[in-house]
Coordinates of C-alpha atoms in Angstrom, one line a residue:
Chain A
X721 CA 0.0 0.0 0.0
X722 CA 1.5 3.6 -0.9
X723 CA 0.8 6.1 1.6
X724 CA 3.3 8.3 -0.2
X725 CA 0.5 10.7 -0.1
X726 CA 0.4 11.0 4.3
X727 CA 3.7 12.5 3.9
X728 CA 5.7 10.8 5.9
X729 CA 8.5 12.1 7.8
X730 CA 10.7 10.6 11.0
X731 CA 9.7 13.5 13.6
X732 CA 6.0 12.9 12.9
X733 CA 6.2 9.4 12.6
X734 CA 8.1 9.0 16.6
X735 CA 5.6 11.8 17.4
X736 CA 2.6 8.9 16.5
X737 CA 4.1 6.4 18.1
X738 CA 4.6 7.8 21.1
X739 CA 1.1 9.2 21.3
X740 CA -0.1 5.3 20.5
X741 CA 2.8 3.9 23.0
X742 CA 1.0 6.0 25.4
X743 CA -2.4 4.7 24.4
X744 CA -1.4 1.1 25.0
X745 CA 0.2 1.7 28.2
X746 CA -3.0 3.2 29.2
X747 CA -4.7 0.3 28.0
X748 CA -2.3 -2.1 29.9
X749 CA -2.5 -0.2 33.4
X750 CA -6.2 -0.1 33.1
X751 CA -6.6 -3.9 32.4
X752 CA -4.4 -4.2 36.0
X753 CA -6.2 -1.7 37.6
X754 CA -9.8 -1.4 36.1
X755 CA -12.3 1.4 36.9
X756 CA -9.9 4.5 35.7
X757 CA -8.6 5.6 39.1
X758 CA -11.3 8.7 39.3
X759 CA -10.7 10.7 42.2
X760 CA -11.0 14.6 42.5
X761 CA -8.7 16.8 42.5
X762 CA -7.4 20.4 42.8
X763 CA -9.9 22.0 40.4
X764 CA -13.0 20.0 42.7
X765 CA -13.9 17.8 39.5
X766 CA -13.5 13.9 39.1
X767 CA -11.4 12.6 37.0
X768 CA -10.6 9.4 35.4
X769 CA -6.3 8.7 34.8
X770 CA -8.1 9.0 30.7
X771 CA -9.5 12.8 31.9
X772 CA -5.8 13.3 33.3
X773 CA -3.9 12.1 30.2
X774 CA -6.2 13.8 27.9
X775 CA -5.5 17.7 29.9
X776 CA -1.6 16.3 30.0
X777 CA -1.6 16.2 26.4
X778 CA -3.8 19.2 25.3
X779 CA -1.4 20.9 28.1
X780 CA 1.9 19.8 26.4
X781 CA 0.1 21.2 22.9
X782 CA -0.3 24.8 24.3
X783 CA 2.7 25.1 26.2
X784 CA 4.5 24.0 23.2
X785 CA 2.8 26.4 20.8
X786 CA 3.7 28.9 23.9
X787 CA 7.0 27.9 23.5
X788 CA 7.6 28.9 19.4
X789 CA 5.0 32.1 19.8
X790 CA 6.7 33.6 22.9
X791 CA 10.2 32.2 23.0
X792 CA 13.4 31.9 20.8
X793 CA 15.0 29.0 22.6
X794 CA 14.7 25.1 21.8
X795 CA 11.6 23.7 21.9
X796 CA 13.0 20.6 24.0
X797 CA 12.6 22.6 26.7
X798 CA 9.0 22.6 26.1
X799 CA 8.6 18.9 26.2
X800 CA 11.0 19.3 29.4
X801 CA 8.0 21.6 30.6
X802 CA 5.6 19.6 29.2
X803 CA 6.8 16.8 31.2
X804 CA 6.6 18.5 34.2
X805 CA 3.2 19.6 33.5
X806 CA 2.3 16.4 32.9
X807 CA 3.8 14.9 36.2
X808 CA 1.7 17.9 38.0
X809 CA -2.0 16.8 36.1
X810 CA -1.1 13.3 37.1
X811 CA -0.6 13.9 41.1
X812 CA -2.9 17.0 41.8
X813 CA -5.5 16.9 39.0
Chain B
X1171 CA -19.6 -5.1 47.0
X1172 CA -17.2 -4.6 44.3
X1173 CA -18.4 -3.6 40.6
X1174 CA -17.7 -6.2 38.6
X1175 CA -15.2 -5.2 35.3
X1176 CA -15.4 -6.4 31.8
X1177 CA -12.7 -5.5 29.7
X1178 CA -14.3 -7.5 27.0
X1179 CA -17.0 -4.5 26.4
X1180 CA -14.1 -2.9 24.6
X1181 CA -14.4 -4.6 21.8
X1182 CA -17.9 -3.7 21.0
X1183 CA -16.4 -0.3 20.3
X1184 CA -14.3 -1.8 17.7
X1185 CA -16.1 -0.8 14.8
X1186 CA -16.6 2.9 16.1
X1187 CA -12.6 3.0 16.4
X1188 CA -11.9 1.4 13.0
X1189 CA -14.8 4.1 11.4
X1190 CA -13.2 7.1 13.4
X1191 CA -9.7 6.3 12.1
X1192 CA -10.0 6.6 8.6
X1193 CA -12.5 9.6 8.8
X1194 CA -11.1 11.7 11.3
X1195 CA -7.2 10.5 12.7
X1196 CA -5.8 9.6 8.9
X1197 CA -6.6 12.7 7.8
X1198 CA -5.4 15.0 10.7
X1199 CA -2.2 12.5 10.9
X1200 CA -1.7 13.4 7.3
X1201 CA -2.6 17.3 8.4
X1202 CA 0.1 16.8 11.0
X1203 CA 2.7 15.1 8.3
X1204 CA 1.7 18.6 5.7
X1205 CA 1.9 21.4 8.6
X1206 CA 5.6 20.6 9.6
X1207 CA 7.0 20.2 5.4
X1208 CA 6.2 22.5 2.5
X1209 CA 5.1 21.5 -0.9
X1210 CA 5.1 23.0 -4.8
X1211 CA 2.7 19.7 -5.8
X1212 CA 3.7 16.6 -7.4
X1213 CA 3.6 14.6 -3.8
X1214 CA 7.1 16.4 -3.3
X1215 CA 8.3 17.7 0.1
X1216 CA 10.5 19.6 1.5
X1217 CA 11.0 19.7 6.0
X1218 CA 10.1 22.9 7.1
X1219 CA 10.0 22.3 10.8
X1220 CA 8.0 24.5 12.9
X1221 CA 8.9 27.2 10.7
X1222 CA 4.7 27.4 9.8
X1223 CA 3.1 27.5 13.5
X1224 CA 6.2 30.1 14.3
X1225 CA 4.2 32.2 11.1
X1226 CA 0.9 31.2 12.5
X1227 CA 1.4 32.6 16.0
X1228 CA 3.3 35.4 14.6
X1229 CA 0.4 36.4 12.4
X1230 CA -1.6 39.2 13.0
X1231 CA -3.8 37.8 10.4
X1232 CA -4.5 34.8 12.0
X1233 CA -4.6 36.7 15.5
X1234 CA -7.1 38.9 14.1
X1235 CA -9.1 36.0 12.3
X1236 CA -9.6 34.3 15.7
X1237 CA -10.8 37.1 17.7
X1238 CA -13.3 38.1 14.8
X1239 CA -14.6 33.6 15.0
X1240 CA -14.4 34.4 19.8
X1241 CA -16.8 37.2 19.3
X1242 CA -19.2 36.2 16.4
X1243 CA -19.4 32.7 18.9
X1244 CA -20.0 34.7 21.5
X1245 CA -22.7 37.0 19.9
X1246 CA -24.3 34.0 18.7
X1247 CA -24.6 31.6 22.0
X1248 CA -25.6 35.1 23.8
X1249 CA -28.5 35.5 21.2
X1250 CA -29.7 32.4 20.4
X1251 CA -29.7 30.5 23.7
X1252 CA -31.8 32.8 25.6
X1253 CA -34.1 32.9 22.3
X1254 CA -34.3 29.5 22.0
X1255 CA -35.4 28.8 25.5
X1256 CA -37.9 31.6 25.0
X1257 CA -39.1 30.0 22.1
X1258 CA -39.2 26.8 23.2
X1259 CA -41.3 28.2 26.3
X1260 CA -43.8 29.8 24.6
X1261 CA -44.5 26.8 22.2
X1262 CA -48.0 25.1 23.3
X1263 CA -47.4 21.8 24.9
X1264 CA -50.4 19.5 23.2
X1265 CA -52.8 20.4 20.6
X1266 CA -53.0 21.3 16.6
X1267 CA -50.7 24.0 17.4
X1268 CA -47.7 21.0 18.7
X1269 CA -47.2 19.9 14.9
X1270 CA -47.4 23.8 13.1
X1271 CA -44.6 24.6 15.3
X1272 CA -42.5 21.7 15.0
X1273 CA -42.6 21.6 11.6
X1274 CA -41.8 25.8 11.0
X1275 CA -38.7 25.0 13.3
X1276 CA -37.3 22.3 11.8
X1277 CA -38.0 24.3 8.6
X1278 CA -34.3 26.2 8.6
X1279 CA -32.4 23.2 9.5
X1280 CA -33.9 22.0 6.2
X1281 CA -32.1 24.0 4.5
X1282 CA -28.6 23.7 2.9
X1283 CA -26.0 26.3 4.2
X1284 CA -25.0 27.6 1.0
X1285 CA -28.5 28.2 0.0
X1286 CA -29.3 30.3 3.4
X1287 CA -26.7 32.4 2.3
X1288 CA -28.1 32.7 -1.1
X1289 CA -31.1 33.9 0.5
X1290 CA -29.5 36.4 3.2
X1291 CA -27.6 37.6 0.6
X1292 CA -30.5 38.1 -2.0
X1293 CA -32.8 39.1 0.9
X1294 CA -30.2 41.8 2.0
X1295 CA -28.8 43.6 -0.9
X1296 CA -30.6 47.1 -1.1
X1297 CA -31.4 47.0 -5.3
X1298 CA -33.3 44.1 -5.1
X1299 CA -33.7 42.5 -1.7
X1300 CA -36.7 43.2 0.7
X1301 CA -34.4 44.0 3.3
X1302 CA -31.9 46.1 2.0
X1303 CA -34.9 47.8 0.3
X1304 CA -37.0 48.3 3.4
X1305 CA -34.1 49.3 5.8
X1306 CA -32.9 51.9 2.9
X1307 CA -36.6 53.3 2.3
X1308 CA -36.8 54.1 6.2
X1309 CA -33.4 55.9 6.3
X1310 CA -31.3 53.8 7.6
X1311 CA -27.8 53.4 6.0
X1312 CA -27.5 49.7 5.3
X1313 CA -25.6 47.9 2.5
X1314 CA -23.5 44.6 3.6
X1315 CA -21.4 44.8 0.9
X1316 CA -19.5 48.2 1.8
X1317 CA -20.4 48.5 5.3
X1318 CA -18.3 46.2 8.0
X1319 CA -21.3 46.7 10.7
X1320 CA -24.4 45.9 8.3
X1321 CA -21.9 43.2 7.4
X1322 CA -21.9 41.3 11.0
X1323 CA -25.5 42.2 11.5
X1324 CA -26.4 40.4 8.2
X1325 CA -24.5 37.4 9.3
X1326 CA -25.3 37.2 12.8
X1327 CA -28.9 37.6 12.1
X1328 CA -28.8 35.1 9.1
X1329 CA -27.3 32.6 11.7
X1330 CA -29.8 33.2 14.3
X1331 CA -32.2 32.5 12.0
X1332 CA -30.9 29.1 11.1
X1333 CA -29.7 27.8 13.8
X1334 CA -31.8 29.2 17.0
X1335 CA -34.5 26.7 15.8
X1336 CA -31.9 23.6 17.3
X1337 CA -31.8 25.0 20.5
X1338 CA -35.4 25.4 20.1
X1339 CA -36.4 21.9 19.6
X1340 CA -33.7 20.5 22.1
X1341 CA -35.6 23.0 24.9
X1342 CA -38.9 21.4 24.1
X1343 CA -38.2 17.9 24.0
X1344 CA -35.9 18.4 27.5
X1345 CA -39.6 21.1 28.5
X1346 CA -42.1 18.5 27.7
X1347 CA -39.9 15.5 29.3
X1348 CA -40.5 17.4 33.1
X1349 CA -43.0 15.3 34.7
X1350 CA -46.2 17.0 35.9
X1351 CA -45.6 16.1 39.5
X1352 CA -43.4 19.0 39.2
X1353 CA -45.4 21.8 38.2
X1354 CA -48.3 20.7 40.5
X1355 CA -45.8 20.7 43.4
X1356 CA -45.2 24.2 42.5
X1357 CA -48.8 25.0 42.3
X1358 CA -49.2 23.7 46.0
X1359 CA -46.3 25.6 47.2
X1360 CA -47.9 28.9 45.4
X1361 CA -44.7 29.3 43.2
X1362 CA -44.5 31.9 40.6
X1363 CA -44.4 31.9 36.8
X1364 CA -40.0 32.6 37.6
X1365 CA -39.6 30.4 40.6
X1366 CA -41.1 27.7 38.0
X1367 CA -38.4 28.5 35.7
X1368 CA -35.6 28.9 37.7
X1369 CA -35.9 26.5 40.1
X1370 CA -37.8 23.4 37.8
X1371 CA -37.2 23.8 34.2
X1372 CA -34.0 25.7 34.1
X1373 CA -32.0 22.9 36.0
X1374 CA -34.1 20.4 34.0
X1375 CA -33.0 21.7 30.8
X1376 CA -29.2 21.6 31.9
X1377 CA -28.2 18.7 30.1
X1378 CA -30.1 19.3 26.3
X1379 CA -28.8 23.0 26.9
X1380 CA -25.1 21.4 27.4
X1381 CA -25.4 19.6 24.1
X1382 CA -27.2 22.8 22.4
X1383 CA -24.2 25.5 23.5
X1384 CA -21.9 23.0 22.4
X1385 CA -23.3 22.5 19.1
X1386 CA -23.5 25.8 18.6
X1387 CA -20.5 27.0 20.2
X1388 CA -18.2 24.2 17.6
X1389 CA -20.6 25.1 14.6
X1390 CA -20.4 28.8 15.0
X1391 CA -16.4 28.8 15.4
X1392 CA -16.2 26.8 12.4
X1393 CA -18.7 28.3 10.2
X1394 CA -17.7 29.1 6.8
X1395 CA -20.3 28.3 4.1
X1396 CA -22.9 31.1 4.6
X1397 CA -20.5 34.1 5.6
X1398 CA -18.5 32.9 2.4
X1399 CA -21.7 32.8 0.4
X1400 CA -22.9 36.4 1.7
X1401 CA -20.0 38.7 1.8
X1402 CA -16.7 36.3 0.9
X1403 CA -15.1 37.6 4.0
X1404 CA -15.8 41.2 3.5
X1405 CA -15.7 43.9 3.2
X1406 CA -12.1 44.0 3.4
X1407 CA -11.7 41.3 6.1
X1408 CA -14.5 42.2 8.5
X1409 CA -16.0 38.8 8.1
X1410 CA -12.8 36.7 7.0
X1411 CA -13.3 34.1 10.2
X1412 CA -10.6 31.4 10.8
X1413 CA -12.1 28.7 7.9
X1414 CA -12.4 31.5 5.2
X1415 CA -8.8 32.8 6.2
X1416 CA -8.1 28.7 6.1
X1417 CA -9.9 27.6 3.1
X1418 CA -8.3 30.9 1.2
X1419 CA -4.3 30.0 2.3
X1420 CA -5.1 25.9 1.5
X1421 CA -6.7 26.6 -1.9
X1422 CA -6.6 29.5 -3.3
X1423 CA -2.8 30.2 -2.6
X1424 CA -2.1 26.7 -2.3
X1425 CA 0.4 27.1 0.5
X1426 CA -0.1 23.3 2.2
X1427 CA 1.6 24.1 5.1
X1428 CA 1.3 27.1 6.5
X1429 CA -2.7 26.3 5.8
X1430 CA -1.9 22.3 8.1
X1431 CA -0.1 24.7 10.6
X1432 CA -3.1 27.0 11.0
X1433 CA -5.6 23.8 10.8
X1434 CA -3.8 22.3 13.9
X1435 CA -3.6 25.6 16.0
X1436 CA -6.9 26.0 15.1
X1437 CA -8.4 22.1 15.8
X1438 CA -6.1 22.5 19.2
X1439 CA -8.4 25.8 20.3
X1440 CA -11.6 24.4 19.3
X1441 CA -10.7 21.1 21.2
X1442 CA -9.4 22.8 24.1
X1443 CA -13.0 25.3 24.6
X1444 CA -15.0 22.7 24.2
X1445 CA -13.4 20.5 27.0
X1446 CA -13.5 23.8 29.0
X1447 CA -17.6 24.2 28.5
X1448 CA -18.0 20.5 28.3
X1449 CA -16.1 20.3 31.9
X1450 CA -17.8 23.7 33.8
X1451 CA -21.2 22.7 32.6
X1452 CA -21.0 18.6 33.5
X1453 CA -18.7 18.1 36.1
X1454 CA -18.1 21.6 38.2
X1455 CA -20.6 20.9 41.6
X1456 CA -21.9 17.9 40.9
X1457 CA -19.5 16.5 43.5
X1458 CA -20.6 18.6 46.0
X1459 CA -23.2 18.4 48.5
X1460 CA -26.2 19.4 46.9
X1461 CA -24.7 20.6 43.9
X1462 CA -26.7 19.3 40.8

């Protein structure tokens, strides 16, 4: 099959599988631990670890587009960031 | 007891995935692939990047674009949700009179968008157009085409009138679903015509008025067809909104991906609002005490 078309290219190909590496493990730890770990949090709404993963993500989108509109430097610091973010939505959120 | 956990449910929603994939993640993978390379045709690329969202954000184009789709959403949801529940209110509950006024609502949503703005913009032009004509013969200074202000009015108005009809009909059916033990509780307790509203059907309409504002709010931001049809995004840009501005860099300059760029930024803020409505209006207090 020729998906010449999709356009193909290394960075956006690791940026997929990443995204789908973190949908499996997702998968994997709710099979182990079933019932998506809701609990509420610092903004008094329950959320499911899916809820978390989902504002981790959209998170790590707008701090990176932060990141090009505001500042010169690398944008691995914004996935540095990002991951910090995403440490903070998993324990507080 | 524990609630017992099937995992096996999951594949029931197989099909959905499979169907999703090819309509929805293929393409905005392949939008994703287009907004970080550029292109002159022939399937040929060349890796641009982020060179594209750093134009995008830089862009007062864009900028202005967005804040032009934030306050004709805004205008709209402020108009037609009130309206709607009004509507929906004053609509008789059984009779002849149920049918008439289902069927005149559902009348715009009949429609096809590009013809609505066929309409609008027949209906509004000041040569031939009742509108234009009437609003010119009693003085006032209306033509869509030159000015930026009869411009938004024509659109917002032209939207109201398509759309306010949805909120309509999702009001009634979440009006007429209220069991009567509710409104003869409220006779007994002497309520007024307000407290009824406020304290009964208001909070009983939460839910369909969740999916209505979000309709509206994702439709609104990503209208395109009848503003396009009515005054192409003008006059000058007063009307260009984010898919005009889009739909003009994708095809009529063909520049792939500064146009993927903008279609991500652009998918991100529409995702991230309606999470934030979807969130304030489903989940804020109804973990508290009391809170509904």
């Amino acid at each position: 099959m020729d998906l010449s078309w999709m356009a193909w290219t290394w960075p956006t190909a690791i940026f997929f599988l990443s995204i789908l590496a973190l949908l499996v493990a997702m998968a994997v730890w709710e099979y182990f631990s079933p019932g998506g770990g809701p609990r509420i949090g610092i903004f008094g709404f329950e959320t499911t670890r899916g809820d978390r993963l989902f504002i981790a993500l959209l998170g790590a989108a707008f701090i990176s587009l932060g990141w090009l509109g505001l500042t010169e430097l690398s944008l691995w610091w914004a996935l540095a960031l990002s991951l910090v973010y995403a440490v903070g939505v998993f324990r507080l959120v | 007891m524990d609630k017992p956990w099937n995992n096996k449910a999951w594949f029931l929603v197989l099909p959905v995935v499979v169907l999703v994939a090819f309509s929805a993640v293929i393409p905005l993978m392949t939008v994703v692939n287009y907004s970080v390379q550029d292109t002159f045709g022939q399937n040929v690329f060349f890796w641009a990047g982020t060179d594209w969202y750093e134009q995008t954000l830089a862009s007062e184009r864009f900028r202005d674009a967005l804040v032009r789709n934030l306050v004709f959403s805004f205008l709209i949801l402020a108009i037609e949700v009130p309206l709607g529940i009004a509507v929906a209110l004053a609509m008789p509950r059984k009779g002849w009179g149920v049918s008439v006024c289902l069927v005149l609502m559902a009348l715009p949503l009949l429609i096809p968008w590009n013809v609505v703005g066929t309409i609008w913009q027949v209906f509004g032009r000041i040569d031939i157009g009742l509108l234009g004509r009437v609003l010119a013969d009693i003085g006032i200074d209306y033509n869509y085409t030159q000015e930026p202000i009869a411009a938004w009015a024509t659109v917002i108005v032209m939207d109201v009138w398509h759309w306010t009809s949805l909120v309509v009909l999702l009001c009634y059916a979440g009006l007429v679903s209220i069991p009567d033990a509710y409104y003869q509780a409220a006779r007994i307790d002497g309520a007024s015509r307000w407290a009824v509203f406020r304290y009964i059907q208001l909070p009983k309409l939460k839910h369909v008025l969740l999916i209505a504002i979000l309709l509206r709010f994702m439709d609104s931001f990503m209208i395109y067809t009848e503003p396009f049809v009515v005054t192409g995004g003008g006059p000058g840009n007063s009307t260009t909104f984010l898919s005009i501005d889009l739909v003009k860099m994708a095809i009529g300059q063909f520049d792939l991906g500064p146009a993927a760029a903008m279609s991500i930024v652009y998918f991100l803020i529409v995702l991230a609002l309606s999470y934030v409505f979807y969130t304030v209006m489903t989940k804020t207090g109804a973990d508290r005490p009391g809170g509904r």
